[in-house]
């Protein structure tokens, strides 16, 4: 038995032994998705901190909102089939109900684009509502498609 075959047999036997069948088929795609989502989460937390006046960086909102709108356009690419399972919190419903999932992706792009437009316009009377709408778009998808 070659070394490589031996390693493969060992890996397979440990999967069999632990019953760990739900290993993500595409770990790279899963890890990449989680990095992109961390960026989305970081932007959201930064904007919430500014909205709560925990920091006086209102001048950062334009960059943060524009980046969020940009991130929303790449999020649809980060859910390839076979990237669930393992350490992922992505639920199988993502791939079982693609139309419902697509609606959530579209709602996210719409809410992020709206927020970006509000911030760019400088009419901050709409900011709270637009940020809240974006938060609802996150929650709407997480409720149905992300494990706790
Ligand atoms: C269309 C669905 C969808 C939308 C919209 C969405 N998320 Fe997620 N998010 C997910 C899924 C699914 C995961 C789990 C990814 C995984 O573990 O593979 C996730 C994971 C995360 C994570 C954890 C990342 C990690 O390292 O595991 C954060 C933080 C996050 N989302 C924040 C947000 C915020 C903030 C928004 C809105 C501004 C948002 N998400 C919008 C589906 C979505």
Tab-separated table of C-alpha atoms and ligand atoms in Angstrom:
chain	number	residue	atom	x	y	z
A	1	UNK	CA	0.000	0.000	0.000
A	2	UNK	CA	1.445	3.396	-0.993
A	3	UNK	CA	1.721	6.035	1.718
A	4	UNK	CA	-0.919	8.222	0.102
A	5	UNK	CA	-3.364	5.336	-0.145
A	6	UNK	CA	-2.649	4.438	3.448
A	7	UNK	CA	-3.404	7.980	4.582
A	8	UNK	CA	-6.615	7.979	2.581
A	9	UNK	CA	-7.664	4.643	4.042
A	10	UNK	CA	-6.900	5.925	7.508
A	11	UNK	CA	-8.953	9.093	6.931
A	12	UNK	CA	-11.850	7.031	5.594
A	13	UNK	CA	-11.723	4.603	8.478
A	14	UNK	CA	-11.773	7.444	11.011
A	15	UNK	CA	-14.814	8.913	9.247
A	16	UNK	CA	-16.473	5.510	9.460
A	17	UNK	CA	-15.469	5.144	13.100
A	18	UNK	CA	-16.822	8.534	14.167
A	19	UNK	CA	-19.821	8.489	11.831
A	20	UNK	CA	-18.766	11.980	10.742
A	21	UNK	CA	-20.499	11.760	7.388
A	22	UNK	CA	-21.538	15.386	7.345
A	23	UNK	CA	-18.056	16.749	6.586
A	24	UNK	CA	-18.451	19.681	4.193
A	25	UNK	CA	-17.547	18.446	0.711
A	26	UNK	CA	-16.036	21.810	-0.096
A	27	UNK	CA	-14.253	23.109	2.995
A	28	UNK	CA	-12.566	25.909	1.035
A	29	UNK	CA	-15.891	27.320	-0.145
A	30	UNK	CA	-17.306	27.041	3.371
A	31	UNK	CA	-14.344	28.856	4.952
A	32	UNK	CA	-14.499	31.560	2.267
A	33	UNK	CA	-18.242	32.062	2.879
A	34	UNK	CA	-17.630	32.462	6.602
A	35	UNK	CA	-14.931	35.090	5.926
A	36	UNK	CA	-17.292	37.020	3.640
A	37	UNK	CA	-20.057	36.780	6.261
A	38	UNK	CA	-17.613	37.961	8.951
A	39	UNK	CA	-16.966	41.032	6.771
A	40	UNK	CA	-20.740	41.583	6.444
A	41	UNK	CA	-21.108	41.187	10.219
A	42	UNK	CA	-18.209	43.550	10.931
A	43	UNK	CA	-19.665	46.270	8.740
A	44	UNK	CA	-23.055	45.866	10.401
A	45	UNK	CA	-21.591	46.069	13.906
A	46	UNK	CA	-19.559	49.141	12.974
A	47	UNK	CA	-22.655	50.923	11.619
A	48	UNK	CA	-24.692	49.955	14.679
A	49	UNK	CA	-21.952	51.347	16.957
A	50	UNK	CA	-22.104	54.649	15.069
A	51	UNK	CA	-25.925	54.661	15.123
A	52	UNK	CA	-25.873	54.133	18.900
A	53	UNK	CA	-23.341	56.968	19.171
A	54	UNK	CA	-20.851	54.701	20.888
A	55	UNK	CA	-18.279	56.325	18.614
A	56	UNK	CA	-18.302	59.642	16.763
A	57	UNK	CA	-17.413	58.338	13.317
A	58	UNK	CA	-20.476	59.400	11.375
A	59	UNK	CA	-18.133	60.300	8.520
A	60	UNK	CA	-17.329	56.568	8.125
A	61	UNK	CA	-20.919	55.672	7.277
A	62	UNK	CA	-20.544	56.377	3.574
A	63	UNK	CA	-17.689	53.892	3.243
A	64	UNK	CA	-19.346	51.291	5.467
A	65	UNK	CA	-22.716	51.507	3.689
A	66	UNK	CA	-21.128	51.417	0.235
A	67	UNK	CA	-19.003	48.413	1.208
A	68	UNK	CA	-22.066	46.629	2.593
A	69	UNK	CA	-23.920	47.215	-0.676
A	70	UNK	CA	-20.908	45.788	-2.518
A	71	UNK	CA	-20.636	42.775	-0.209
A	72	UNK	CA	-24.337	42.033	-0.741
A	73	UNK	CA	-23.642	41.550	-4.454
A	74	UNK	CA	-21.029	38.832	-3.848
A	75	UNK	CA	-22.954	36.943	-1.149
A	76	UNK	CA	-25.043	35.050	-3.764
A	77	UNK	CA	-21.784	33.471	-5.033
A	78	UNK	CA	-20.700	32.001	-1.697
A	79	UNK	CA	-23.235	29.186	-1.392
A	80	UNK	CA	-22.112	26.577	-3.953
A	81	UNK	CA	-23.766	23.155	-3.656
A	82	UNK	CA	-21.667	20.834	-1.484
A	83	UNK	CA	-20.376	23.578	0.820
A	84	UNK	CA	-22.751	22.763	3.682
A	85	UNK	CA	-22.243	20.224	6.447
A	86	UNK	CA	-19.187	19.886	8.675
A	87	UNK	CA	-18.583	23.038	10.731
A	88	UNK	CA	-20.926	25.120	8.588
A	89	UNK	CA	-24.053	26.708	10.019
A	90	UNK	CA	-25.590	26.826	6.547
A	91	UNK	CA	-28.773	24.731	6.610
A	92	UNK	CA	-29.637	22.214	3.852
A	93	UNK	CA	-32.766	24.310	3.109
A	94	UNK	CA	-30.444	26.677	1.169
A	95	UNK	CA	-30.045	24.043	-1.533
A	96	UNK	CA	-33.434	22.364	-1.069
A	97	UNK	CA	-35.470	25.582	-1.435
A	98	UNK	CA	-33.431	27.687	-3.879
A	99	UNK	CA	-36.317	30.022	-4.755
A	100	UNK	CA	-37.023	30.927	-1.139
A	101	UNK	CA	-33.293	31.404	-0.545
A	102	UNK	CA	-32.998	33.614	-3.631
A	103	UNK	CA	-35.749	35.848	-2.219
A	104	UNK	CA	-33.635	36.345	0.905
A	105	UNK	CA	-30.569	37.169	-1.177
A	106	UNK	CA	-32.594	39.692	-3.210
A	107	UNK	CA	-34.032	41.262	-0.049
A	108	UNK	CA	-30.490	41.648	1.318
A	109	UNK	CA	-29.241	43.393	-1.847
A	110	UNK	CA	-32.322	45.656	-1.844
A	111	UNK	CA	-31.926	46.626	1.826
A	112	UNK	CA	-28.163	47.229	1.533
A	113	UNK	CA	-28.644	49.296	-1.647
A	114	UNK	CA	-31.359	51.316	0.057
A	115	UNK	CA	-29.162	52.054	3.077
A	116	UNK	CA	-26.287	53.064	0.814
A	117	UNK	CA	-28.601	55.434	-1.071
A	118	UNK	CA	-29.859	57.019	2.141
A	119	UNK	CA	-26.352	57.559	3.516
A	120	UNK	CA	-25.056	58.864	0.185
A	121	UNK	CA	-27.964	61.327	-0.010
A	122	UNK	CA	-27.123	62.679	3.422
A	123	UNK	CA	-30.788	62.557	4.510
A	124	UNK	CA	-30.087	60.977	7.867
A	125	UNK	CA	-33.734	61.158	8.956
A	126	UNK	CA	-34.131	57.890	6.992
A	127	UNK	CA	-30.988	56.269	8.367
A	128	UNK	CA	-32.466	54.465	11.374
A	129	UNK	CA	-35.272	52.928	9.336
A	130	UNK	CA	-32.906	51.859	6.556
A	131	UNK	CA	-30.450	50.301	9.030
A	132	UNK	CA	-33.357	48.522	10.727
A	133	UNK	CA	-34.527	47.252	7.321
A	134	UNK	CA	-31.078	45.837	6.674
A	135	UNK	CA	-31.095	44.130	10.068
A	136	UNK	CA	-34.424	42.530	9.152
A	137	UNK	CA	-32.903	41.245	5.905
A	138	UNK	CA	-30.094	39.537	7.877
A	139	UNK	CA	-32.539	38.072	10.349
A	140	UNK	CA	-34.974	36.961	7.649
A	141	UNK	CA	-32.321	34.791	6.072
A	142	UNK	CA	-30.695	33.591	9.304
A	143	UNK	CA	-34.064	32.510	10.755
A	144	UNK	CA	-34.718	30.074	7.913
A	145	UNK	CA	-31.309	29.228	6.505
A	146	UNK	CA	-28.707	29.435	9.277
A	147	UNK	CA	-28.320	27.134	12.280
A	148	UNK	CA	-27.973	28.861	15.670
B	1	LIG	C1	-29.337	35.076	2.152
B	1	LIG	C2	-29.013	34.625	3.478
B	1	LIG	C3	-28.226	35.484	4.419
B	1	LIG	C4	-28.256	36.850	4.564
B	1	LIG	C5	-29.107	37.853	3.818
B	1	LIG	C6	-27.318	37.171	5.607
B	1	LIG	N1	-26.712	36.035	6.086
B	1	LIG	FE1	-25.305	35.943	7.512
B	1	LIG	N2	-25.154	33.938	7.243
B	1	LIG	C7	-25.959	33.176	6.432
B	1	LIG	C8	-25.596	31.780	6.547
B	1	LIG	C9	-26.258	30.617	5.835
B	1	LIG	C10	-24.530	31.726	7.458
B	1	LIG	C11	-23.771	30.476	7.920
B	1	LIG	C12	-22.525	30.288	7.042
B	1	LIG	C13	-21.747	29.042	7.377
B	1	LIG	O1	-21.551	28.744	8.588
B	1	LIG	O2	-21.317	28.338	6.449
B	1	LIG	C14	-24.272	33.106	7.881
B	1	LIG	C15	-23.280	33.476	8.791
B	1	LIG	C16	-23.133	34.739	9.297
B	1	LIG	C17	-22.134	35.108	10.289
B	1	LIG	C18	-21.134	34.157	10.936
B	1	LIG	C19	-19.910	34.008	10.030
B	1	LIG	C20	-18.974	32.902	10.496
B	1	LIG	O3	-17.776	33.159	10.680
B	1	LIG	O4	-19.397	31.761	10.648
B	1	LIG	C21	-22.310	36.450	10.549
B	1	LIG	C22	-21.514	37.314	11.508
B	1	LIG	C23	-23.388	36.913	9.696
B	1	LIG	N3	-23.865	35.847	8.947
B	1	LIG	C24	-23.864	38.211	9.682
B	1	LIG	C25	-24.831	38.669	8.786
B	1	LIG	C26	-25.332	40.040	8.764
B	1	LIG	C27	-24.906	41.135	9.735
B	1	LIG	C28	-26.202	40.105	7.725
B	1	LIG	C29	-26.976	41.279	7.222
B	1	LIG	C30	-26.300	42.560	7.085
B	1	LIG	C31	-26.278	38.770	7.133
B	1	LIG	N4	-25.437	37.941	7.801
B	1	LIG	C32	-27.074	38.458	6.061
B	1	LIG	C33	-26.949	33.643	5.609
B	1	LIG	C34	-27.259	34.980	5.398
